[in-house]
Short mmCIF file of C-alpha atoms in Angstrom, two decimals:
data_model
loop_
_atom_site.label_atom_id
_atom_site.label_comp_id
_atom_site.label_asym_id
_atom_site.label_seq_id
_atom_site.Cartn_x
_atom_site.Cartn_y
_atom_site.Cartn_z
CA UNK X 1 -6.55 22.84 18.99
CA UNK X 2 -9.23 25.53 18.77
CA UNK X 3 -7.20 27.96 16.68
CA UNK X 4 -6.02 25.25 14.33
CA UNK X 5 -9.55 23.96 13.82
CA UNK X 6 -10.90 27.40 13.03
CA UNK X 7 -8.15 28.02 10.50
CA UNK X 8 -9.11 24.82 8.68
CA UNK X 9 -12.86 24.97 8.99
CA UNK X 10 -13.42 27.04 5.85
CA UNK X 11 -10.86 25.23 3.75
CA UNK X 12 -11.16 22.64 1.08
CA UNK X 13 -7.73 22.14 -0.38
CA UNK X 14 -6.48 25.36 1.19
CA UNK X 15 -2.89 25.19 2.47
CA UNK X 16 -2.69 23.54 5.85
CA UNK X 17 0.76 24.82 6.74
CA UNK X 18 1.32 25.12 10.48
CA UNK X 19 3.66 23.85 13.13
CA UNK X 20 2.72 20.22 12.37
CA UNK X 21 6.15 19.48 10.96
CA UNK X 22 7.69 19.91 14.38
CA UNK X 23 9.25 16.80 15.83
CA UNK X 24 8.24 17.73 19.34
CA UNK X 25 5.65 15.49 20.95
CA UNK X 26 2.17 16.57 21.86
CA UNK X 27 1.27 17.36 25.42
CA UNK X 28 0.44 14.38 27.60
CA UNK X 29 -3.28 13.48 27.40
CA UNK X 30 -5.44 14.35 30.36
CA UNK X 31 -6.16 10.70 30.97
CA UNK X 32 -5.09 7.37 29.61
CA UNK X 33 -8.01 5.76 27.92
CA UNK X 34 -6.50 2.36 27.47
CA UNK X 35 -5.00 0.47 30.38
CA UNK X 36 -2.89 -2.67 30.05
CA UNK X 37 -5.81 -5.08 29.62
CA UNK X 38 -7.50 -2.83 27.11
CA UNK X 39 -4.25 -2.46 25.20
CA UNK X 40 -3.87 -6.23 25.03
CA UNK X 41 -7.36 -6.65 23.57
CA UNK X 42 -6.81 -3.73 21.20
CA UNK X 43 -3.52 -5.10 19.89
CA UNK X 44 -4.99 -8.61 19.59
CA UNK X 45 -7.95 -7.36 17.53
CA UNK X 46 -5.67 -5.33 15.26
CA UNK X 47 -3.39 -8.36 14.91
CA UNK X 48 -6.32 -10.45 13.70
CA UNK X 49 -7.38 -8.07 10.92
CA UNK X 50 -3.74 -7.53 9.91
CA UNK X 51 -3.72 -11.17 8.80
CA UNK X 52 -5.82 -9.79 5.95
CA UNK X 53 -2.90 -7.53 4.99
CA UNK X 54 -0.59 -10.56 4.97
CA UNK X 55 -3.06 -12.26 2.62
CA UNK X 56 -2.89 -9.18 0.35
CA UNK X 57 0.91 -9.43 0.29
CA UNK X 58 0.85 -13.12 -0.62
CA UNK X 59 -1.51 -12.41 -3.53
CA UNK X 60 0.56 -9.49 -4.83
CA UNK X 61 3.79 -11.49 -4.60
CA UNK X 62 2.38 -14.81 -5.80
CA UNK X 63 3.01 -14.30 -9.51
CA UNK X 64 6.75 -13.70 -9.09
CA UNK X 65 7.69 -17.25 -8.03
CA UNK X 66 4.66 -18.93 -9.65
CA UNK X 67 5.00 -17.77 -13.27
CA UNK X 68 8.51 -19.22 -13.87
CA UNK X 69 7.43 -22.51 -12.24
CA UNK X 70 4.33 -22.75 -14.45
CA UNK X 71 6.48 -22.12 -17.53
CA UNK X 72 8.99 -24.78 -16.44
CA UNK X 73 6.30 -27.36 -15.63
CA UNK X 74 6.60 -30.48 -17.81
CA UNK X 75 4.06 -32.69 -16.04
CA UNK X 76 1.01 -34.10 -17.84
CA UNK X 77 -1.14 -31.37 -16.25
CA UNK X 78 1.21 -28.57 -17.33
CA UNK X 79 -0.28 -25.33 -18.63
CA UNK X 80 1.53 -23.38 -21.35
CA UNK X 81 1.87 -19.71 -20.40
CA UNK X 82 3.25 -17.24 -22.94
CA UNK X 83 4.99 -14.00 -22.00
CA UNK X 84 1.84 -11.98 -22.68
CA UNK X 85 -0.33 -14.43 -20.74
CA UNK X 86 2.12 -14.30 -17.86
CA UNK X 87 1.83 -10.50 -17.76
CA UNK X 88 -1.95 -10.75 -17.56
CA UNK X 89 -1.71 -13.42 -14.88
CA UNK X 90 0.30 -10.99 -12.78
CA UNK X 91 -1.95 -7.99 -13.44
CA UNK X 92 -5.44 -9.49 -13.15
CA UNK X 93 -5.29 -9.68 -9.36
CA UNK X 94 -5.35 -5.89 -9.22
CA UNK X 95 -8.26 -5.78 -11.69
CA UNK X 96 -10.23 -7.98 -9.29
CA UNK X 97 -9.02 -5.76 -6.47
CA UNK X 98 -10.57 -2.67 -8.08
CA UNK X 99 -13.98 -4.36 -8.09
CA UNK X 100 -13.40 -5.73 -4.59
CA UNK X 101 -12.52 -2.30 -3.21
CA UNK X 102 -15.71 -0.74 -4.57
CA UNK X 103 -17.86 -3.64 -3.34
CA UNK X 104 -16.22 -3.50 0.07
CA UNK X 105 -17.32 0.11 0.47
CA UNK X 106 -20.95 -1.02 0.33
CA UNK X 107 -20.41 -4.21 2.32
CA UNK X 108 -18.81 -2.58 5.38
CA UNK X 109 -21.68 -0.11 5.61
CA UNK X 110 -24.32 -2.82 5.21
CA UNK X 111 -23.07 -5.65 7.44
CA UNK X 112 -20.28 -4.04 9.45
CA UNK X 113 -16.51 -4.26 9.69
CA UNK X 114 -16.28 -7.57 11.59
CA UNK X 115 -18.48 -9.60 9.23
CA UNK X 116 -16.71 -8.07 6.23
CA UNK X 117 -13.40 -9.30 7.63
CA UNK X 118 -14.85 -12.81 7.95
CA UNK X 119 -16.37 -12.86 4.46
CA UNK X 120 -13.21 -11.46 2.83
CA UNK X 121 -11.64 -14.91 3.14
CA UNK X 122 -14.12 -16.47 0.69
CA UNK X 123 -12.78 -14.97 -2.58
CA UNK X 124 -9.20 -15.78 -1.54
CA UNK X 125 -10.05 -19.42 -0.92
CA UNK X 126 -12.17 -19.85 -4.07
CA UNK X 127 -9.61 -18.12 -6.30
CA UNK X 128 -6.62 -20.02 -4.96
CA UNK X 129 -8.40 -23.38 -5.22
CA UNK X 130 -9.22 -22.54 -8.83
CA UNK X 131 -5.54 -21.84 -9.51
CA UNK X 132 -4.47 -24.97 -7.64
CA UNK X 133 -6.67 -27.27 -9.77
CA UNK X 134 -6.44 -25.28 -13.02
CA UNK X 135 -6.18 -27.16 -16.31
CA UNK X 136 -6.55 -24.18 -18.65
CA UNK X 137 -5.13 -20.66 -18.81
CA UNK X 138 -8.59 -19.12 -18.35
CA UNK X 139 -8.89 -20.92 -15.02
CA UNK X 140 -5.65 -19.27 -13.88
CA UNK X 141 -7.02 -15.91 -14.99
CA UNK X 142 -10.35 -16.42 -13.24
CA UNK X 143 -8.59 -17.55 -10.08
CA UNK X 144 -6.51 -14.38 -10.03
CA UNK X 145 -9.55 -12.14 -10.58
CA UNK X 146 -11.58 -13.85 -7.83
CA UNK X 147 -8.70 -13.78 -5.34
CA UNK X 148 -8.25 -10.14 -6.35
CA UNK X 149 -11.71 -9.45 -4.94
CA UNK X 150 -10.32 -10.50 -1.57
CA UNK X 151 -7.35 -8.18 -2.06
CA UNK X 152 -9.68 -5.23 -2.62
CA UNK X 153 -11.86 -6.06 0.37
CA UNK X 154 -8.90 -6.59 2.70
CA UNK X 155 -7.17 -3.43 1.49
CA UNK X 156 -10.21 -1.50 2.66
CA UNK X 157 -11.29 -3.30 5.82
CA UNK X 158 -7.87 -3.49 7.48
CA UNK X 159 -7.12 0.28 7.71
CA UNK X 160 -10.78 1.11 8.40
CA UNK X 161 -11.14 -1.36 11.27
CA UNK X 162 -7.82 -0.38 12.86
CA UNK X 163 -8.52 3.33 12.43
CA UNK X 164 -11.88 3.01 14.15
CA UNK X 165 -10.79 1.02 17.21
CA UNK X 166 -7.27 2.36 17.89
CA UNK X 167 -6.58 5.16 20.36
CA UNK X 168 -4.90 8.33 19.13
CA UNK X 169 -1.71 7.41 21.01
CA UNK X 170 -1.08 4.20 19.00
CA UNK X 171 -3.20 4.62 15.88
CA UNK X 172 -0.20 5.58 13.75
CA UNK X 173 1.77 2.50 14.76
CA UNK X 174 -1.13 0.11 14.32
CA UNK X 175 -2.32 1.73 11.09
CA UNK X 176 1.17 1.53 9.58
CA UNK X 177 1.06 -2.17 10.34
CA UNK X 178 -1.08 -2.57 7.21
CA UNK X 179 1.86 -1.94 4.89
CA UNK X 180 4.21 -3.88 7.18
CA UNK X 181 2.05 -6.99 6.96
CA UNK X 182 1.65 -6.61 3.20
CA UNK X 183 5.43 -6.72 2.72
CA UNK X 184 5.72 -9.57 5.22
CA UNK X 185 3.24 -11.48 3.05
CA UNK X 186 5.33 -10.74 -0.03
CA UNK X 187 8.49 -11.89 1.76
CA UNK X 188 6.80 -15.11 2.90
CA UNK X 189 5.58 -15.97 -0.59
CA UNK X 190 9.01 -15.20 -2.07
CA UNK X 191 10.60 -17.52 0.49
CA UNK X 192 8.30 -20.54 0.13
CA UNK X 193 7.88 -19.96 -3.59
CA UNK X 194 11.42 -21.23 -4.17
CA UNK X 195 10.62 -24.46 -2.33
CA UNK X 196 7.11 -25.47 -3.41
CA UNK X 197 5.64 -26.47 -6.80
CA UNK X 198 3.22 -23.86 -8.10
CA UNK X 199 0.04 -25.82 -7.36
CA UNK X 200 1.16 -26.53 -3.79
CA UNK X 201 2.15 -22.89 -3.45
CA UNK X 202 -1.40 -21.84 -4.35
CA UNK X 203 -2.78 -24.25 -1.75
CA UNK X 204 -0.35 -22.97 0.90
CA UNK X 205 -1.45 -19.38 0.26
CA UNK X 206 -4.94 -20.32 1.51
CA UNK X 207 -3.66 -20.47 5.11
CA UNK X 208 -3.77 -16.70 5.92
CA UNK X 209 -7.38 -16.10 4.76
CA UNK X 210 -8.60 -19.23 6.55
CA UNK X 211 -6.90 -18.08 9.75
CA UNK X 212 -8.36 -14.59 9.26
CA UNK X 213 -11.91 -15.92 8.91
CA UNK X 214 -11.67 -18.09 12.03
CA UNK X 215 -10.11 -15.47 14.30
CA UNK X 216 -12.40 -12.67 13.08
CA UNK X 217 -15.30 -14.42 14.80
CA UNK X 218 -13.71 -13.46 18.13
CA UNK X 219 -13.16 -9.73 17.56
CA UNK X 220 -15.79 -7.06 18.37
CA UNK X 221 -17.55 -4.81 15.91
CA UNK X 222 -16.18 -1.26 15.95
CA UNK X 223 -17.95 1.10 18.39
CA UNK X 224 -18.29 3.74 15.66
CA UNK X 225 -20.19 1.43 13.34
CA UNK X 226 -22.48 0.32 16.16
CA UNK X 227 -23.13 3.93 17.14
CA UNK X 228 -23.84 4.82 13.52
CA UNK X 229 -26.40 2.00 13.46
CA UNK X 230 -28.05 3.46 16.60
CA UNK X 231 -26.87 0.69 18.91
CA UNK X 232 -25.38 2.76 21.77
CA UNK X 233 -25.43 -0.05 24.36
CA UNK X 234 -23.55 -2.43 22.07
CA UNK X 235 -21.15 0.37 21.14
CA UNK X 236 -20.37 1.05 24.77
CA UNK X 237 -19.88 -2.67 25.45
CA UNK X 238 -17.45 -2.97 22.50
CA UNK X 239 -15.55 0.12 23.65
CA UNK X 240 -15.31 -1.28 27.15
CA UNK X 241 -13.92 -4.54 25.80
CA UNK X 242 -11.32 -2.74 23.68
CA UNK X 243 -10.19 -0.38 26.45
CA UNK X 244 -10.43 -2.74 29.44
CA UNK X 245 -13.04 -3.28 32.13
CA UNK X 246 -11.44 -0.81 34.55
CA UNK X 247 -10.63 1.91 32.00
CA UNK X 248 -12.49 5.22 32.11
CA UNK X 249 -14.32 5.31 28.78
CA UNK X 250 -16.90 7.98 29.61
CA UNK X 251 -15.10 10.86 27.86
CA UNK X 252 -14.31 8.84 24.75
CA UNK X 253 -17.85 7.47 24.59
CA UNK X 254 -19.28 10.96 24.93
CA UNK X 255 -17.10 12.24 22.08
CA UNK X 256 -18.24 9.31 19.97
CA UNK X 257 -21.89 9.94 20.79
CA UNK X 258 -21.61 13.67 20.07
CA UNK X 259 -19.84 13.06 16.79
CA UNK X 260 -22.36 10.57 15.43
CA UNK X 261 -25.56 11.83 16.96
CA UNK X 262 -26.32 13.90 13.86
CA UNK X 263 -24.52 11.67 11.35
CA UNK X 264 -25.94 8.20 11.69
CA UNK X 265 -26.88 7.85 8.01
CA UNK X 266 -24.11 6.83 5.57
CA UNK X 267 -23.27 9.64 3.17
CA UNK X 268 -24.31 9.30 -0.47
CA UNK X 269 -22.00 10.13 -3.36
CA UNK X 270 -23.88 13.38 -3.90
CA UNK X 271 -23.35 14.37 -0.26
CA UNK X 272 -19.65 13.56 -0.52
CA UNK X 273 -19.34 15.77 -3.58
CA UNK X 274 -21.32 18.68 -2.12
CA UNK X 275 -20.11 18.63 1.50
CA UNK X 276 -16.55 20.04 1.89
CA UNK X 277 -16.25 18.20 5.20
CA UNK X 278 -16.52 14.94 3.25
CA UNK X 279 -15.13 16.00 -0.12
CA UNK X 280 -11.82 17.36 1.13
CA UNK X 281 -10.66 14.25 3.05
CA UNK X 282 -11.79 12.10 0.13
CA UNK X 283 -9.65 14.12 -2.30
CA UNK X 284 -6.71 14.03 0.11
CA UNK X 285 -6.92 10.25 0.42
CA UNK X 286 -7.00 9.95 -3.39
CA UNK X 287 -3.98 12.24 -3.58
CA UNK X 288 -2.09 10.11 -1.08
CA UNK X 289 -2.87 6.98 -3.11
CA UNK X 290 -1.78 8.70 -6.32
CA UNK X 291 1.61 9.67 -4.93
CA UNK X 292 2.06 6.27 -3.31
CA UNK X 293 1.74 4.48 -6.66
CA UNK X 294 3.27 7.16 -8.92
CA UNK X 295 6.43 6.84 -6.86
CA UNK X 296 6.91 3.78 -9.08
CA UNK X 297 7.01 1.31 -6.19
CA UNK X 298 5.06 -1.53 -7.80
CA UNK X 299 6.90 -1.12 -11.08
CA UNK X 300 10.15 -1.50 -9.19
CA UNK X 301 8.93 -4.51 -7.19
CA UNK X 302 7.10 -6.32 -10.00
CA UNK X 303 9.99 -5.90 -12.42
CA UNK X 304 12.88 -5.95 -9.95
CA UNK X 305 14.47 -9.02 -11.55
CA UNK X 306 14.44 -7.40 -15.01
CA UNK X 307 15.80 -4.15 -13.62
CA UNK X 308 18.71 -5.86 -11.92
CA UNK X 309 19.43 -7.93 -15.02
CA UNK X 310 19.65 -4.64 -16.91
CA UNK X 311 21.96 -3.44 -14.17
CA UNK X 312 24.27 -6.42 -14.70
CA UNK X 313 23.07 -8.92 -12.09
CA UNK X 314 22.80 -11.93 -14.39
CA UNK X 315 23.88 -14.67 -12.02
CA UNK X 316 20.80 -16.48 -10.57
CA UNK X 317 22.30 -16.37 -7.08
CA UNK X 318 22.94 -12.63 -7.37
CA UNK X 319 19.36 -12.07 -8.55
CA UNK X 320 17.84 -14.09 -5.71
CA UNK X 321 19.93 -12.31 -3.11
CA UNK X 322 19.05 -8.90 -4.56
CA UNK X 323 15.30 -9.63 -4.49
CA UNK X 324 15.39 -11.02 -0.96
CA UNK X 325 17.44 -8.03 0.16
CA UNK X 326 14.84 -5.67 -1.29
CA UNK X 327 12.02 -7.45 0.54
CA UNK X 328 14.04 -7.54 3.76
CA UNK X 329 14.81 -3.81 3.60
CA UNK X 330 11.13 -3.08 3.00
CA UNK X 331 10.08 -5.07 6.07
CA UNK X 332 12.78 -3.49 8.26
CA UNK X 333 12.04 0.13 7.40
CA UNK X 334 8.27 -0.30 7.48
CA UNK X 335 8.72 -1.70 10.99
CA UNK X 336 10.83 1.33 11.91
CA UNK X 337 8.08 3.60 10.57
CA UNK X 338 5.54 1.81 12.78
CA UNK X 339 7.70 2.42 15.84
CA UNK X 340 8.34 6.13 15.34
CA UNK X 341 5.28 7.49 13.53
CA UNK X 342 3.33 8.40 16.68
CA UNK X 343 6.32 10.41 17.92
CA UNK X 344 7.42 12.14 14.71
CA UNK X 345 4.05 12.60 13.06
CA UNK X 346 2.85 11.64 9.58
CA UNK X 347 3.92 14.63 7.50
CA UNK X 348 7.59 14.68 8.41
CA UNK X 349 8.02 10.98 7.56
CA UNK X 350 6.30 11.41 4.18
CA UNK X 351 8.53 14.39 3.38
CA UNK X 352 11.78 12.72 4.45
CA UNK X 353 10.84 9.59 2.52
CA UNK X 354 9.93 11.58 -0.59
CA UNK X 355 13.23 13.47 -0.55
CA UNK X 356 15.27 10.26 -0.49
CA UNK X 357 12.99 8.56 -3.05
CA UNK X 358 13.49 11.50 -5.40
CA UNK X 359 17.27 11.39 -5.02
CA UNK X 360 17.53 7.61 -5.39
CA UNK X 361 15.35 7.55 -8.52
CA UNK X 362 17.40 10.37 -10.04
CA UNK X 363 20.56 8.36 -9.36
CA UNK X 364 19.04 5.22 -10.84
CA UNK X 365 18.16 7.21 -13.96
CA UNK X 366 21.72 8.53 -14.06
CA UNK X 367 22.96 4.94 -13.95
CA UNK X 368 20.92 4.02 -17.02
CA UNK X 369 22.04 7.21 -18.75
CA UNK X 370 25.69 6.25 -18.18
CA UNK X 371 24.99 2.71 -19.34
CA UNK X 372 23.35 4.03 -22.49
CA UNK X 373 26.26 6.35 -23.21
CA UNK X 374 28.74 3.54 -22.59
CA UNK X 375 26.80 1.16 -24.86
CA UNK X 376 26.83 3.77 -27.63
CA UNK X 377 30.56 4.22 -27.19
CA UNK X 378 31.24 0.46 -27.31
CA UNK X 379 29.11 0.11 -30.45
CA UNK X 380 31.12 2.88 -32.06
CA UNK X 381 34.40 1.18 -31.07
CA UNK X 382 33.15 -2.13 -32.48
CA UNK X 383 32.18 -0.45 -35.74
CA UNK X 384 35.57 1.29 -36.03
CA UNK X 385 37.33 -2.02 -35.32
CA UNK X 386 35.38 -3.72 -38.05
CA UNK X 387 36.30 -0.93 -40.48
CA UNK X 388 39.94 -1.06 -39.41
CA UNK X 389 40.14 -4.82 -39.88
CA UNK X 390 38.61 -4.47 -43.33
CA UNK X 391 41.28 -1.91 -44.25
CA UNK X 392 44.07 -3.97 -42.69
CA UNK X 393 44.70 -1.40 -39.94
CA UNK X 394 45.26 -2.05 -36.23
CA UNK X 395 42.00 -2.38 -34.26
CA UNK X 396 41.44 -0.43 -31.08
CA UNK X 397 41.18 -2.33 -27.82
CA UNK X 398 37.69 -1.73 -26.31
CA UNK X 399 38.86 -2.87 -22.90
CA UNK X 400 41.31 0.01 -22.75
CA UNK X 401 38.40 2.41 -23.00
CA UNK X 402 36.10 0.50 -20.65
CA UNK X 403 34.05 2.60 -18.19
CA UNK X 404 34.29 1.22 -14.63
CA UNK X 405 31.32 -1.00 -13.70
CA UNK X 406 28.47 0.89 -12.05
CA UNK X 407 26.21 -2.07 -11.31
CA UNK X 408 26.32 -1.38 -7.57
CA UNK X 409 24.84 2.06 -8.18
CA UNK X 410 21.60 0.37 -9.26
CA UNK X 411 21.46 -1.80 -6.15
CA UNK X 412 22.27 1.02 -3.72
CA UNK X 413 19.75 3.32 -5.41
CA UNK X 414 17.01 0.71 -5.11
CA UNK X 415 17.84 -0.03 -1.46
CA UNK X 416 17.57 3.68 -0.61
CA UNK X 417 14.33 3.98 -2.58
CA UNK X 418 12.71 0.96 -0.89
CA UNK X 419 13.80 2.16 2.55
CA UNK X 420 12.47 5.68 1.94
CA UNK X 421 9.16 4.41 0.55
CA UNK X 422 8.73 2.02 3.47
CA UNK X 423 9.28 4.68 6.11
CA UNK X 424 7.11 7.30 4.39
CA UNK X 425 4.26 7.27 1.88
CA UNK X 426 4.07 3.46 1.69
CA UNK X 427 2.48 2.77 5.08
CA UNK X 428 1.12 6.27 5.73
CA UNK X 429 -1.14 6.41 2.65
CA UNK X 430 -3.14 3.46 3.99
CA UNK X 431 -3.08 4.92 7.50
CA UNK X 432 -4.64 8.16 6.23
CA UNK X 433 -7.57 6.28 4.68
CA UNK X 434 -8.52 5.04 8.14
CA UNK X 435 -7.86 8.41 9.80
CA UNK X 436 -9.07 11.36 7.75
CA UNK X 437 -12.24 10.03 6.08
CA UNK X 438 -15.31 10.68 8.31
CA UNK X 439 -17.09 7.55 9.48
CA UNK X 440 -20.32 8.15 7.57
CA UNK X 441 -18.40 8.56 4.28
CA UNK X 442 -15.93 5.78 5.02
CA UNK X 443 -17.71 3.13 2.96
CA UNK X 444 -17.88 5.07 -0.31
CA UNK X 445 -14.77 7.22 0.05
CA UNK X 446 -12.44 4.55 1.42
CA UNK X 447 -13.75 2.11 -1.19
CA UNK X 448 -13.00 4.66 -3.90
CA UNK X 449 -9.49 5.28 -2.55
CA UNK X 450 -8.79 1.52 -2.45
CA UNK X 451 -10.11 0.97 -5.98
CA UNK X 452 -8.12 3.98 -7.24
CA UNK X 453 -4.93 2.61 -5.69
CA UNK X 454 -5.37 -0.80 -7.30
CA UNK X 455 -6.36 0.80 -10.62
CA UNK X 456 -3.04 2.65 -10.65
CA UNK X 457 -1.22 -0.60 -9.83
CA UNK X 458 -3.00 -2.32 -12.74
CA UNK X 459 -2.26 0.44 -15.27
CA UNK X 460 1.36 0.91 -14.26
CA UNK X 461 2.02 -2.83 -14.23
CA UNK X 462 0.75 -3.19 -17.78
CA UNK X 463 2.30 0.00 -19.15
CA UNK X 464 5.69 -0.06 -17.44
CA UNK X 465 7.38 -1.96 -20.28
CA UNK X 466 5.97 0.50 -22.81
CA UNK X 467 7.16 3.39 -20.64
CA UNK X 468 10.69 1.96 -20.68
CA UNK X 469 10.56 1.66 -24.46
CA UNK X 470 9.05 5.07 -25.22
CA UNK X 471 10.61 7.17 -22.43
CA UNK X 472 13.85 5.16 -22.05
CA UNK X 473 14.71 3.63 -18.64
CA UNK X 474 16.34 6.83 -17.41
CA UNK X 475 13.38 8.97 -18.53
CA UNK X 476 10.93 6.61 -16.81
CA UNK X 477 12.71 6.78 -13.47
CA UNK X 478 13.09 10.53 -13.71
CA UNK X 479 9.33 10.73 -14.32
CA UNK X 480 8.74 8.83 -11.07
CA UNK X 481 11.29 11.07 -9.34
CA UNK X 482 9.33 14.15 -10.44
CA UNK X 483 6.17 12.68 -8.88
CA UNK X 484 8.02 12.04 -5.63
CA UNK X 485 9.14 15.67 -5.61
CA UNK X 486 5.55 16.82 -6.19
CA UNK X 487 4.40 14.68 -3.25
CA UNK X 488 6.52 16.89 -0.97
CA UNK X 489 4.53 19.95 -2.04
CA UNK X 490 1.26 18.05 -1.67
CA UNK X 491 2.17 17.02 1.87
CA UNK X 492 3.42 20.43 3.01
CA UNK X 493 0.55 22.43 1.50
CA UNK X 494 -2.52 20.23 1.78
CA UNK X 495 -2.16 17.39 4.30
CA UNK X 496 -3.05 18.13 7.94
CA UNK X 497 -1.04 16.52 10.72
CA UNK X 498 -3.14 13.87 12.50
CA UNK X 499 -0.64 12.81 15.15
CA UNK X 500 -2.21 12.57 18.59
CA UNK X 501 -5.70 13.58 17.43
CA UNK X 502 -8.85 11.54 17.94
CA UNK X 503 -10.94 10.71 14.87
CA UNK X 504 -13.52 13.22 16.08
CA UNK X 505 -10.87 15.96 16.23
CA UNK X 506 -9.66 15.05 12.74
CA UNK X 507 -13.22 15.26 11.37
CA UNK X 508 -13.52 18.73 12.93
CA UNK X 509 -10.54 19.90 10.85
CA UNK X 510 -12.59 19.58 7.68
CA UNK X 511 -16.03 20.54 9.03
CA UNK X 512 -17.32 23.96 7.86
CA UNK X 513 -17.65 26.57 10.60
CA UNK X 514 -21.42 26.81 10.11
CA UNK X 515 -21.75 23.28 11.44
#
């Protein structure tokens, strides 16, 4: 540990290449900090805040089943929604999320992690009730923006809370649960969205945030926040509750006290910019968010139905099965990532995932290239036939020159892509926000990373159709493939391995030697 720390102490974005890509496990800790009772409390507390991630998933997936139902509605309270209005209805939740992420950075530093988790339910409930009783399009818009505030707050508080209370041995698994619960929320809303009218669907989506608010009253504040607020007795009591009454917490408490004794004041933006120990992890978290979104994941998910229609899946049953299969694969492989991440490490999973994402997106681009070439050929045959018929000649038979159907290539490519994303950068980007950002910069830096992530979602959601038109479908997917390939270099060169390290040890990786 000492040699690795010293090699990183004077770095900012200097290469962090070492033996961290090894699949071998770390040496067994000197003592187990969390006995069975402590583990039960720890997992229960993480389970409570992860309800917030489920709420995020329901909001992100809500527009998919709701928009067609609104457009089909013929009741006296029906609202007309054009194609453009529908696009904005889907995108505005991320616009609200950008604001929510920035606000959450200030809120968690002012009132704490626990109270922020409780209050995050309010914008969800208000926004969804506004959608439920909407009589005008602007009410739908406002409801999405307000509920988006909850998305931004939850996207920040969930990884931060889990990162601050989890032990090094299980932090990867619990932190990856953020993405797992997001996709579970999406799967749930897809499932019930086919059964419920859109107004009832909005009302049903209130359940997760209400449950989150109630259960958050029973979880403790994080020991790190309490220590930062100069409440050592309360911090020790919270740590004891999380680890178990008979667990030996002296060493962990001492590390916590030593780490925060000189850093009790939240860092300002100027400090974050000037201090490499704060600036570097902030830039790395922004990089992780960039590569998570520039993989094209939300473009694929938001426009999956259109993509598969382009690929030849025009039957409604085929489309429904394809979308449910995508969501199911995402849940399965995110769950697998949660199970193995504390054994394999973060970097190797990101790299493996990025390799397969790159290959699958290349293949999906190849599919569209072949489709384009085939369409050009068929148009030429049709034109020659028309000319031949005009001249009284024998027309060619297009079927005799038909290229074998490649529609399954699109489905297989997407399944591989979703699986690779779900086991790699998808869950790990959120995990890193809770791991690598020092506690005193966590409000501003984690809020910035959350807002940046949702900003990219917003921009890509709005611009994806234009990208398809200007860059062609194959060019668009090859662009995303290039970003996935670049993420491999980013991970190998810049990201440190955090497997098995305490948050204090991770902070030391970025701290200048002079400190």
